Tab-separated table of C-alpha atoms and ligand atoms in Angstrom:
chain	number	residue	atom	x	y	z
A	17	UNK	CA	0.344	-0.165	-0.035
A	18	UNK	CA	1.534	3.437	-1.058
A	19	UNK	CA	-0.070	6.549	1.077
A	20	UNK	CA	0.800	9.924	0.357
A	21	UNK	CA	2.495	11.751	3.837
A	22	UNK	CA	-0.601	12.079	5.539
A	23	UNK	CA	-1.716	15.381	8.220
A	24	UNK	CA	-3.476	13.417	10.741
A	25	UNK	CA	-4.392	15.240	14.361
A	26	UNK	CA	-5.047	14.056	17.540
A	27	UNK	CA	-7.482	16.557	19.381
A	28	UNK	CA	-8.836	15.779	22.585
A	29	UNK	CA	-10.696	18.475	25.480
A	30	UNK	CA	-8.681	18.482	28.576
A	31	UNK	CA	-12.366	17.295	30.160
A	32	UNK	CA	-11.314	14.206	31.935
A	33	UNK	CA	-9.139	11.332	32.211
A	34	UNK	CA	-7.437	10.187	28.876
A	35	UNK	CA	-9.482	6.868	28.553
A	36	UNK	CA	-8.369	3.823	26.124
A	37	UNK	CA	-11.311	5.398	23.283
A	38	UNK	CA	-8.564	8.116	22.940
A	39	UNK	CA	-5.341	6.235	22.791
A	40	UNK	CA	-6.143	4.469	20.440
A	41	UNK	CA	-7.414	7.159	18.380
A	42	UNK	CA	-4.223	9.016	19.070
A	43	UNK	CA	-2.592	5.224	18.174
A	44	UNK	CA	-4.516	5.219	14.915
A	45	UNK	CA	-3.331	8.901	13.689
A	46	UNK	CA	0.234	7.698	14.523
A	47	UNK	CA	0.131	4.717	12.842
A	48	UNK	CA	-1.825	6.147	9.830
A	49	UNK	CA	1.703	9.472	10.130
A	50	UNK	CA	4.006	7.418	10.283
A	51	UNK	CA	2.810	4.450	7.154
A	52	UNK	CA	2.537	7.361	5.370
A	53	UNK	CA	5.461	9.322	6.326
A	54	UNK	CA	2.668	12.223	7.189
A	55	UNK	CA	2.716	14.213	10.731
A	56	UNK	CA	0.684	13.506	13.552
A	57	UNK	CA	-0.118	16.776	15.330
A	58	UNK	CA	-1.450	16.784	19.068
A	59	UNK	CA	-3.761	19.799	19.357
A	60	UNK	CA	-5.659	20.622	22.490
A	61	UNK	CA	-9.218	21.801	22.185
A	62	UNK	CA	-9.719	23.924	25.328
A	63	UNK	CA	-12.370	26.089	24.521
A	64	UNK	CA	-15.066	24.642	26.903
A	65	UNK	CA	-14.388	26.417	29.869
A	66	UNK	CA	-16.976	25.040	31.834
A	67	UNK	CA	-15.830	21.602	31.543
A	68	UNK	CA	-12.062	22.520	31.733
A	69	UNK	CA	-10.045	19.978	33.924
A	70	UNK	CA	-7.160	20.933	35.588
A	71	UNK	CA	-4.147	18.673	34.938
A	72	UNK	CA	-6.102	16.516	32.075
A	73	UNK	CA	-3.988	18.243	29.488
A	74	UNK	CA	-0.858	16.414	31.514
A	75	UNK	CA	-2.089	13.447	31.686
A	76	UNK	CA	-2.807	13.123	27.959
A	77	UNK	CA	0.539	14.611	27.073
A	78	UNK	CA	1.449	12.052	29.802
A	79	UNK	CA	-0.144	8.606	28.594
A	80	UNK	CA	0.981	9.793	25.211
A	81	UNK	CA	4.596	9.457	25.542
A	82	UNK	CA	4.442	6.634	27.921
A	83	UNK	CA	2.715	4.663	25.562
A	84	UNK	CA	5.701	5.753	22.768
A	85	UNK	CA	2.902	7.652	20.304
A	86	UNK	CA	4.891	10.382	20.015
A	87	UNK	CA	3.676	13.417	17.991
A	88	UNK	CA	5.117	15.879	15.595
A	89	UNK	CA	4.040	19.044	16.787
A	90	UNK	CA	2.037	19.914	19.652
A	91	UNK	CA	1.769	23.073	21.930
A	92	UNK	CA	5.086	21.641	24.374
A	93	UNK	CA	6.554	21.069	21.097
A	94	UNK	CA	5.444	24.120	18.483
A	95	UNK	CA	5.526	23.352	14.965
A	96	UNK	CA	4.964	25.387	11.830
A	97	UNK	CA	0.914	25.664	12.365
A	98	UNK	CA	1.232	26.368	16.231
A	99	UNK	CA	-0.433	27.363	18.327
A	100	UNK	CA	-1.945	24.275	19.187
A	101	UNK	CA	-4.488	25.044	21.651
A	102	UNK	CA	-7.660	25.712	20.856
A	103	UNK	CA	-7.655	29.178	23.782
A	104	UNK	CA	-4.252	30.438	21.779
A	105	UNK	CA	-6.159	30.220	18.141
A	106	UNK	CA	-8.766	32.751	19.081
A	107	UNK	CA	-8.128	36.031	16.346
A	108	UNK	CA	-8.891	32.981	13.776
A	109	UNK	CA	-12.586	31.870	15.100
A	110	UNK	CA	-13.608	35.172	15.204
A	111	UNK	CA	-12.322	35.916	11.479
A	112	UNK	CA	-13.988	33.158	10.369
A	113	UNK	CA	-17.380	33.454	12.070
A	114	UNK	CA	-17.069	37.231	10.760
A	115	UNK	CA	-16.721	35.378	7.053
A	116	UNK	CA	-19.592	32.745	7.374
A	117	UNK	CA	-21.376	35.575	8.111
A	118	UNK	CA	-20.843	38.109	5.052
A	119	UNK	CA	-20.829	34.980	2.854
A	120	UNK	CA	-24.720	35.073	4.330
A	121	UNK	CA	-23.535	31.777	5.883
A	122	UNK	CA	-24.066	32.314	9.302
A	123	UNK	CA	-26.098	35.000	11.283
A	124	UNK	CA	-26.260	36.594	14.728
A	125	UNK	CA	-29.186	35.447	18.015
A	126	UNK	CA	-30.113	36.842	20.292
A	127	UNK	CA	-32.603	34.327	21.483
A	128	UNK	CA	-32.488	33.912	25.687
A	129	UNK	CA	-31.555	30.540	27.354
A	130	UNK	CA	-35.538	30.497	28.349
A	131	UNK	CA	-36.715	31.145	24.831
A	132	UNK	CA	-34.979	28.555	23.484
A	133	UNK	CA	-36.219	26.347	25.677
A	134	UNK	CA	-40.348	27.211	25.560
A	135	UNK	CA	-39.466	26.673	21.362
A	136	UNK	CA	-38.111	22.891	23.039
A	137	UNK	CA	-41.157	22.178	24.885
A	138	UNK	CA	-43.074	23.171	22.607
A	139	UNK	CA	-41.356	20.904	19.467
A	140	UNK	CA	-41.193	17.955	21.831
A	141	UNK	CA	-44.896	18.480	22.832
A	142	UNK	CA	-45.605	18.304	18.931
A	143	UNK	CA	-43.422	15.645	18.295
A	144	UNK	CA	-41.058	17.431	15.753
A	145	UNK	CA	-37.742	17.603	15.158
A	146	UNK	CA	-35.654	19.404	17.844
A	147	UNK	CA	-34.029	22.716	16.253
A	148	UNK	CA	-33.929	26.293	16.155
A	149	UNK	CA	-36.977	27.758	14.959
A	150	UNK	CA	-35.210	30.655	12.642
A	151	UNK	CA	-36.189	33.801	14.187
A	152	UNK	CA	-33.377	35.685	14.664
A	153	UNK	CA	-32.170	34.042	10.879
A	154	UNK	CA	-35.496	35.887	10.044
A	155	UNK	CA	-33.784	38.993	11.395
A	156	UNK	CA	-33.385	42.948	8.795
A	157	UNK	CA	-29.019	42.877	8.880
A	158	UNK	CA	-29.229	46.342	10.014
A	159	UNK	CA	-31.291	45.471	12.891
A	160	UNK	CA	-28.832	42.720	13.684
A	161	UNK	CA	-26.048	44.417	13.386
A	162	UNK	CA	-27.641	47.576	15.817
A	163	UNK	CA	-28.054	45.375	18.341
A	164	UNK	CA	-24.802	43.558	18.482
A	165	UNK	CA	-23.224	47.089	18.520
A	166	UNK	CA	-25.324	48.128	21.658
A	167	UNK	CA	-23.680	45.937	23.235
A	168	UNK	CA	-26.617	42.369	23.461
A	169	UNK	CA	-25.757	39.236	24.349
A	170	UNK	CA	-25.507	37.096	21.089
A	171	UNK	CA	-24.295	34.068	19.888
A	172	UNK	CA	-23.291	32.934	15.959
A	173	UNK	CA	-25.336	30.315	14.209
A	174	UNK	CA	-24.357	28.649	11.235
A	175	UNK	CA	-27.376	28.135	8.515
A	176	UNK	CA	-28.016	25.553	7.430
A	177	UNK	CA	-30.266	25.286	4.100
A	178	UNK	CA	-33.381	24.318	4.597
A	179	UNK	CA	-33.949	22.420	1.302
A	180	UNK	CA	-32.592	19.994	0.157
A	181	UNK	CA	-29.743	16.660	0.774
A	182	UNK	CA	-26.534	16.983	2.580
A	183	UNK	CA	-24.032	14.210	1.590
A	184	UNK	CA	-20.383	13.147	3.027
A	185	UNK	CA	-17.993	9.792	2.679
A	186	UNK	CA	-17.064	8.464	5.942
A	187	UNK	CA	-14.590	6.291	4.338
A	188	UNK	CA	-14.968	2.891	6.954
A	189	UNK	CA	-19.110	3.650	6.257
A	190	UNK	CA	-19.756	4.652	2.705
A	191	UNK	CA	-21.231	7.414	2.016
A	192	UNK	CA	-24.169	9.364	4.396
A	193	UNK	CA	-27.086	11.320	3.444
A	194	UNK	CA	-29.084	13.724	5.553
A	195	UNK	CA	-32.395	15.955	4.540
A	196	UNK	CA	-31.203	18.979	5.815
A	197	UNK	CA	-35.049	19.913	6.787
A	198	UNK	CA	-33.367	17.575	9.640
A	199	UNK	CA	-30.781	19.768	10.651
A	200	UNK	CA	-29.855	22.088	12.842
A	201	UNK	CA	-28.362	25.904	12.585
A	202	UNK	CA	-25.471	25.366	15.314
A	203	UNK	CA	-24.016	27.400	16.887
A	204	UNK	CA	-20.343	28.655	16.385
A	205	UNK	CA	-19.653	31.506	18.578
A	206	UNK	CA	-20.938	31.563	22.027
A	207	UNK	CA	-21.971	34.574	23.866
A	208	UNK	CA	-19.085	34.693	25.579
A	209	UNK	CA	-16.718	35.033	22.770
A	210	UNK	CA	-15.489	31.276	22.691
A	211	UNK	CA	-15.946	29.177	19.527
A	212	UNK	CA	-17.893	25.801	20.092
A	213	UNK	CA	-16.156	22.806	18.837
A	214	UNK	CA	-18.052	22.697	14.960
A	215	UNK	CA	-16.153	26.297	14.216
A	216	UNK	CA	-12.796	25.480	16.139
A	217	UNK	CA	-11.880	22.307	15.453
A	218	UNK	CA	-13.198	22.661	10.895
A	219	UNK	CA	-10.802	26.009	10.975
A	220	UNK	CA	-7.599	24.417	12.771
A	221	UNK	CA	-8.103	21.388	10.245
A	222	UNK	CA	-8.103	23.487	7.828
A	223	UNK	CA	-5.102	26.008	9.012
A	224	UNK	CA	-3.597	22.853	10.004
A	225	UNK	CA	-3.488	21.026	6.833
A	226	UNK	CA	-5.221	18.699	8.755
A	227	UNK	CA	-5.931	15.845	5.520
A	228	UNK	CA	-7.538	12.569	7.604
A	229	UNK	CA	-9.830	12.906	10.355
A	230	UNK	CA	-10.352	10.286	12.504
A	231	UNK	CA	-12.167	10.800	15.446
A	232	UNK	CA	-15.192	8.512	17.389
A	233	UNK	CA	-18.305	8.694	16.356
A	234	UNK	CA	-20.037	10.560	19.220
A	235	UNK	CA	-19.617	13.306	16.613
A	236	UNK	CA	-21.111	11.332	13.162
A	237	UNK	CA	-24.512	13.364	14.147
A	238	UNK	CA	-22.491	16.723	13.816
A	239	UNK	CA	-20.811	15.725	10.252
A	240	UNK	CA	-23.160	17.004	8.060
A	241	UNK	CA	-22.941	20.783	9.797
A	242	UNK	CA	-19.332	20.228	10.064
A	243	UNK	CA	-19.259	19.357	6.335
A	244	UNK	CA	-21.637	21.603	5.385
A	245	UNK	CA	-18.927	24.613	7.038
A	246	UNK	CA	-16.274	23.418	5.259
A	247	UNK	CA	-17.887	23.420	2.110
A	248	UNK	CA	-19.752	27.053	2.729
A	249	UNK	CA	-16.107	28.499	3.181
A	250	UNK	CA	-14.968	26.503	0.374
A	251	UNK	CA	-11.771	24.818	2.300
A	252	UNK	CA	-10.499	21.452	1.123
A	253	UNK	CA	-12.304	18.365	2.730
A	254	UNK	CA	-10.221	15.907	4.546
A	255	UNK	CA	-10.686	12.187	4.619
A	256	UNK	CA	-13.124	11.305	7.457
A	257	UNK	CA	-13.269	8.019	9.530
A	258	UNK	CA	-15.356	7.387	13.134
A	259	UNK	CA	-14.358	5.792	14.756
A	260	UNK	CA	-16.945	3.178	16.720
A	261	UNK	CA	-17.149	3.361	20.750
A	262	UNK	CA	-16.301	0.950	23.150
A	263	UNK	CA	-18.322	-1.036	24.393
A	264	UNK	CA	-18.767	-2.498	28.443
A	265	UNK	CA	-17.530	-6.152	28.363
A	266	UNK	CA	-20.605	-7.339	28.325
A	267	UNK	CA	-21.308	-6.624	24.946
A	268	UNK	CA	-24.507	-4.436	25.982
A	269	UNK	CA	-24.180	-0.847	26.299
A	270	UNK	CA	-21.149	1.869	26.077
A	271	UNK	CA	-18.933	1.608	29.255
A	272	UNK	CA	-20.392	3.935	32.224
A	273	UNK	CA	-19.056	5.372	35.009
A	274	UNK	CA	-19.604	2.967	37.198
A	275	UNK	CA	-18.232	0.270	34.743
A	276	UNK	CA	-15.152	1.845	35.230
A	277	UNK	CA	-14.945	1.850	38.581
A	278	UNK	CA	-15.947	-2.163	38.908
A	279	UNK	CA	-13.166	-2.836	36.390
A	280	UNK	CA	-10.835	-1.116	38.861
A	281	UNK	CA	-11.798	-3.142	41.677
A	282	UNK	CA	-10.726	-6.242	39.346
A	283	UNK	CA	-7.014	-4.734	38.556
A	284	UNK	CA	-8.238	-3.435	35.276
A	285	UNK	CA	-9.139	-0.281	34.295
A	286	UNK	CA	-10.323	2.062	30.952
A	287	UNK	CA	-7.836	4.614	31.645
A	288	UNK	CA	-4.270	4.748	30.306
A	289	UNK	CA	-2.227	6.216	33.316
A	290	UNK	CA	-3.932	3.638	35.799
A	291	UNK	CA	-2.835	0.572	33.673
A	292	UNK	CA	0.558	2.185	33.773
A	293	UNK	CA	0.047	1.638	37.643
A	294	UNK	CA	-1.560	-1.474	36.610
A	295	UNK	CA	1.682	-2.977	36.071
A	296	UNK	CA	0.473	-3.133	32.627
A	297	UNK	CA	3.319	-2.393	29.690
A	298	UNK	CA	2.373	-0.093	27.027
A	299	UNK	CA	3.574	-2.848	24.933
A	300	UNK	CA	0.424	-4.837	25.899
A	301	UNK	CA	-1.947	-1.926	25.634
A	302	UNK	CA	-1.007	-0.997	22.547
A	303	UNK	CA	-1.495	-4.158	21.426
A	304	UNK	CA	-4.637	-5.193	22.666
A	305	UNK	CA	-6.410	-1.819	21.664
A	306	UNK	CA	-5.195	-1.714	17.541
A	307	UNK	CA	-6.851	-4.901	17.327
A	308	UNK	CA	-10.112	-3.111	18.804
A	309	UNK	CA	-11.696	-2.033	15.362
A	310	UNK	CA	-8.767	-3.049	13.207
A	311	UNK	CA	-9.381	-6.295	10.852
A	312	UNK	CA	-6.551	-8.395	11.262
A	313	UNK	CA	-6.179	-11.888	12.990
A	314	UNK	CA	-7.411	-11.151	16.356
A	315	UNK	CA	-4.869	-13.240	18.193
A	316	UNK	CA	-1.420	-10.582	16.258
A	317	UNK	CA	1.127	-9.698	18.673
A	318	UNK	CA	2.914	-6.964	17.036
A	319	UNK	CA	5.365	-4.117	18.762
A	320	UNK	CA	4.503	-0.585	17.930
A	321	UNK	CA	6.610	-0.781	14.574
A	322	UNK	CA	5.377	-3.773	13.426
A	323	UNK	CA	1.636	-2.085	13.447
A	324	UNK	CA	3.060	0.771	11.863
A	325	UNK	CA	4.814	-1.898	8.834
A	326	UNK	CA	0.947	-3.458	8.389
A	327	UNK	CA	-1.615	-0.821	9.442
A	328	UNK	CA	-3.945	-0.196	6.537
A	329	UNK	CA	-6.502	2.034	6.928
A	330	UNK	CA	-8.726	0.241	4.614
A	331	UNK	CA	-8.992	-2.122	7.121
A	332	UNK	CA	-10.759	-0.277	10.001
A	333	UNK	CA	-13.806	-1.523	11.033
A	334	UNK	CA	-17.270	0.377	12.048
A	335	UNK	CA	-18.537	-2.167	14.227
A	336	UNK	CA	-17.993	-1.649	18.439
A	337	UNK	CA	-15.538	-3.280	20.174
A	338	UNK	CA	-16.325	-4.758	23.714
A	339	UNK	CA	-13.738	-4.489	25.956
A	340	UNK	CA	-11.777	-7.333	26.933
A	341	UNK	CA	-9.814	-7.730	29.804
A	342	UNK	CA	-9.054	-11.126	29.685
A	343	UNK	CA	-7.212	-10.093	26.076
A	344	UNK	CA	-5.764	-7.079	27.514
A	345	UNK	CA	-3.705	-10.024	30.356
A	346	UNK	CA	-2.855	-12.050	27.737
A	347	UNK	CA	-1.251	-9.781	25.350
A	348	UNK	CA	0.811	-7.957	28.576
A	349	UNK	CA	1.781	-11.295	29.284
A	350	UNK	CA	2.863	-12.185	26.023
A	351	UNK	CA	4.673	-8.638	25.339
A	352	UNK	CA	6.724	-9.615	29.095
A	353	UNK	CA	7.931	-12.406	27.542
A	354	UNK	CA	8.706	-11.170	24.606
A	355	UNK	CA	11.358	-9.121	26.563
A	356	UNK	CA	14.988	-9.075	26.992
A	357	UNK	CA	15.806	-9.929	30.637
A	358	UNK	CA	17.934	-6.026	31.453
A	359	UNK	CA	14.605	-4.462	30.334
A	360	UNK	CA	12.033	-6.484	32.375
A	361	UNK	CA	13.442	-5.873	34.932
A	362	UNK	CA	14.274	-2.207	34.501
A	363	UNK	CA	10.142	-2.403	34.598
A	364	UNK	CA	9.870	-4.292	37.726
A	365	UNK	CA	12.616	-2.555	39.734
A	366	UNK	CA	9.992	0.475	40.184
A	367	UNK	CA	7.141	-2.319	41.295
A	368	UNK	CA	9.626	-3.635	44.128
A	369	UNK	CA	10.914	-0.723	44.957
A	370	UNK	CA	7.759	0.649	45.253
A	371	UNK	CA	6.657	-2.031	47.497
A	372	UNK	CA	9.225	-1.315	49.730
A	373	UNK	CA	11.888	-3.787	49.094
A	374	UNK	CA	15.253	-2.317	48.542
A	375	UNK	CA	16.158	-3.726	45.301
A	376	UNK	CA	19.776	-5.454	44.500
A	377	UNK	CA	19.944	-4.635	40.281
A	378	UNK	CA	22.367	-7.358	39.522
A	379	UNK	CA	20.123	-9.939	42.076
A	380	UNK	CA	17.566	-8.754	39.731
A	381	UNK	CA	18.350	-9.669	36.446
A	382	UNK	CA	19.427	-12.929	37.966
A	383	UNK	CA	15.371	-13.156	39.088
A	384	UNK	CA	13.552	-12.234	35.960
A	385	UNK	CA	14.269	-15.641	34.247
A	386	UNK	CA	12.796	-17.352	37.159
A	387	UNK	CA	9.103	-15.666	37.430
A	388	UNK	CA	9.061	-14.462	33.580
A	389	UNK	CA	6.525	-17.198	32.955
A	390	UNK	CA	4.320	-16.354	35.351
A	391	UNK	CA	4.128	-12.496	35.604
A	392	UNK	CA	0.741	-10.533	33.748
A	393	UNK	CA	1.057	-7.671	34.709
A	394	UNK	CA	4.761	-6.296	35.603
A	395	UNK	CA	3.122	-6.363	40.052
A	396	UNK	CA	2.988	-9.900	39.692
A	397	UNK	CA	6.621	-9.296	40.509
A	398	UNK	CA	5.907	-8.605	43.718
A	399	UNK	CA	4.387	-11.556	45.274
A	400	UNK	CA	6.880	-13.786	42.881
A	401	UNK	CA	9.760	-11.082	43.366
A	402	UNK	CA	10.093	-9.866	46.955
A	403	UNK	CA	10.714	-12.577	48.803
A	404	UNK	CA	13.993	-12.273	47.853
A	405	UNK	CA	14.859	-8.833	48.933
A	406	UNK	CA	13.586	-9.614	52.424
A	407	UNK	CA	15.945	-9.418	55.170
A	408	UNK	CA	13.967	-11.389	57.974
A	409	UNK	CA	10.561	-14.034	57.109
A	410	UNK	CA	8.424	-14.841	59.031
A	411	UNK	CA	6.298	-17.992	57.554
A	412	UNK	CA	3.123	-19.057	59.002
A	413	UNK	CA	3.768	-22.174	60.760
A	414	UNK	CA	1.529	-23.825	59.579
A	415	UNK	CA	2.476	-23.937	56.264
A	416	UNK	CA	5.408	-25.332	56.880
A	417	UNK	CA	4.085	-28.786	57.891
A	418	UNK	CA	3.350	-30.987	55.222
A	419	UNK	CA	0.387	-33.060	53.795
A	420	UNK	CA	0.442	-36.177	56.430
A	421	UNK	CA	3.310	-35.495	58.593
A	422	UNK	CA	2.739	-34.207	62.066
A	423	UNK	CA	4.927	-30.666	63.121
A	424	UNK	CA	8.105	-32.434	64.668
A	425	UNK	CA	8.180	-35.176	61.599
A	426	UNK	CA	8.356	-31.843	59.398
A	427	UNK	CA	10.905	-30.289	61.973
A	428	UNK	CA	12.677	-33.959	61.189
A	429	UNK	CA	12.779	-33.080	57.957
A	430	UNK	CA	13.469	-29.135	57.749
A	431	UNK	CA	16.375	-30.499	60.324
A	432	UNK	CA	18.271	-33.271	58.274
A	433	UNK	CA	17.683	-30.607	54.621
A	434	UNK	CA	19.852	-27.865	56.681
A	435	UNK	CA	22.589	-30.752	57.748
A	436	UNK	CA	22.387	-31.678	53.216
A	437	UNK	CA	22.976	-27.766	52.722
A	438	UNK	CA	25.342	-26.963	55.545
A	439	UNK	CA	28.209	-29.647	54.703
A	440	UNK	CA	27.964	-28.230	50.968
A	441	UNK	CA	30.399	-25.427	49.861
A	442	UNK	CA	27.206	-23.137	48.624
A	443	UNK	CA	23.305	-23.998	47.705
A	444	UNK	CA	24.041	-23.894	43.769
A	445	UNK	CA	20.936	-25.733	42.086
A	446	UNK	CA	24.108	-28.148	41.346
A	447	UNK	CA	25.205	-28.689	44.157
A	448	UNK	CA	22.177	-28.786	46.245
A	449	UNK	CA	18.969	-30.705	44.203
A	450	UNK	CA	21.015	-34.225	43.894
A	451	UNK	CA	22.117	-34.987	47.844
A	452	UNK	CA	18.071	-33.364	48.638
A	453	UNK	CA	16.729	-35.797	46.050
A	454	UNK	CA	18.792	-38.616	47.643
A	455	UNK	CA	17.225	-37.635	50.914
A	456	UNK	CA	13.783	-37.429	49.505
A	457	UNK	CA	14.664	-41.323	47.946
A	458	UNK	CA	16.139	-42.867	51.239
A	459	UNK	CA	13.190	-41.072	53.354
A	460	UNK	CA	10.825	-42.453	51.450
A	461	UNK	CA	8.559	-38.776	51.797
A	462	UNK	CA	7.208	-37.567	48.079
A	463	UNK	CA	9.126	-34.918	46.761
A	464	UNK	CA	6.403	-32.410	47.442
A	465	UNK	CA	6.289	-33.018	51.425
A	466	UNK	CA	9.995	-32.284	51.528
A	467	UNK	CA	10.299	-29.508	48.746
A	468	UNK	CA	7.316	-28.044	50.254
A	469	UNK	CA	8.668	-27.280	54.121
A	470	UNK	CA	12.033	-26.376	51.903
A	471	UNK	CA	9.740	-23.426	49.727
A	472	UNK	CA	7.977	-22.431	52.435
A	473	UNK	CA	11.133	-22.362	54.399
A	474	UNK	CA	13.148	-20.305	52.102
A	475	UNK	CA	10.784	-18.004	50.178
A	476	UNK	CA	7.692	-17.859	52.965
A	477	UNK	CA	5.309	-18.866	50.523
A	478	UNK	CA	3.817	-22.064	49.163
A	479	UNK	CA	4.147	-20.532	45.630
A	480	UNK	CA	7.440	-18.989	44.221
A	481	UNK	CA	9.349	-19.430	41.608
A	482	UNK	CA	11.500	-22.909	41.268
A	483	UNK	CA	13.190	-23.625	44.744
A	484	UNK	CA	16.365	-24.776	43.377
A	485	UNK	CA	17.339	-21.884	41.584
A	486	UNK	CA	15.867	-19.442	44.537
A	487	UNK	CA	18.175	-20.886	47.080
A	488	UNK	CA	21.099	-20.028	44.731
A	489	UNK	CA	19.950	-16.730	44.229
A	490	UNK	CA	19.425	-15.868	47.986
A	491	UNK	CA	22.829	-17.543	49.009
A	492	UNK	CA	23.700	-19.487	51.572
A	493	UNK	CA	24.608	-18.028	54.868
A	494	UNK	CA	20.318	-16.792	53.741
A	495	UNK	CA	19.074	-20.434	52.777
A	496	UNK	CA	20.928	-21.660	56.044
A	497	UNK	CA	19.680	-19.399	58.060
A	498	UNK	CA	15.705	-19.714	57.095
A	499	UNK	CA	15.919	-23.042	57.193
A	500	UNK	CA	16.917	-22.629	60.992
A	501	UNK	CA	14.709	-20.441	61.888
A	502	UNK	CA	12.300	-23.171	60.048
A	503	UNK	CA	12.720	-25.721	62.173
A	504	UNK	CA	12.441	-23.714	65.508
A	505	UNK	CA	9.079	-22.402	64.934
A	506	UNK	CA	7.928	-26.109	63.884
A	507	UNK	CA	9.732	-27.438	67.038
A	508	UNK	CA	8.184	-25.095	69.270
A	509	UNK	CA	4.280	-25.255	67.447
B	629	LIG	N1	-11.991	17.349	20.959
B	629	LIG	C1	-12.561	16.219	20.573
B	629	LIG	C2	-13.099	15.746	21.835
B	629	LIG	O1	-12.536	15.439	22.701
B	629	LIG	C3	-12.271	16.017	19.388
B	629	LIG	C4	-12.647	15.370	18.775
B	629	LIG	C5	-11.978	15.494	16.842
B	629	LIG	O2	-11.280	14.100	17.054
B	629	LIG	O3	-12.323	16.043	16.957
B	629	LIG	O4	-14.013	14.687	21.273
């Protein structure tokens, strides 16, 4: 597939936390830009001051950085088409609004919120389509000018054609046709002089030379308005793709705040920075979300670079995908196993440190191959590897008692093992395993009885990485001390 260089933008509003839907849109933008050797732009759509959330832009930028979705132009990077925050582009929107008024494609509207509400109620009662009733559209322009000059509060509305139809193409969904009589004279400039999304986004897309718009399907209802604005100003039209929303895990309905909270209880989340804190890797998250709406084989394990190589926007799929956290776990574990040991150690370390362990890097590097297979998330390393970094263990004495043995018999087993190991120059796997196996055979016990006692003694837990490898890493002195302690605990039980 040969694509000419595109210019795409991810245009979030800083109104809340960065969720999976935004991350997927940004990812597709990025893939399309890289695939075509084009540019990917971050634009912050912050004109809705009521919904503005302090810190949201920072979270978005952190989320993108963590995921490795690098943009080429943006508020912190600058670029030839800046500024990249809408709040810093006011003048341009005012000019375009004035231009639409001049072309008689927009009109000032002085209607009060009360009046508009009455009209709405009336339309609801009469089962009419809900739209502006055109009162101010009828105003004599000179009269309107006089009222504006007198400082009367007003908005600017787009003059939707009353007749005919609007047609536009979404490359994922085909051509869509709307009857103009159903379309509204939407507000382009609010009474505070700030633009709505409709005008601001279209103007920015034009000025930033955006060639492809990838955005959520919640914008399909205002799609006809957007193409009419673009056509009224004679701008080139971008290629449009409206991605479907994510459905909740059951597949029934959109993800709500309640389901989002449920997911967190379960160790998952729909928010990008939460996933980072929960021990997911960018590789796992990217692999998971890229397939939610892209028609390649479901279980395809890909790095970001491989996604760039393979990405084909014609395979984007408009049917909504249900969020499936089991797949996230699958991809995360798979990518963890693909990492080299040093990389994985570096990623695990902050989780162990966060859990209060002082981590020795060389030791961690030896531990990684032992635990890698068992990790779904990076923080699974805490139960699997934490004991390596503990000074003192206090195993539950109950856990030290082997199946079908009394505490005294278990103490005897631990004591013999202690003597065997004490006689060895070290407790390496090669040195320790043969004499302990011989002991098992001679004692007539089951291997899991003997090794179960030693496992709990040495690691403090019933489930651990392989015993002999673990002992080798923990080292002779500590291993012996821990077994000695287990003997004590069992004899005083
Ligand atoms: N600011 C809009 C949003 O966050 C962007 C939509 C778009 O990409 O055009 O939903």
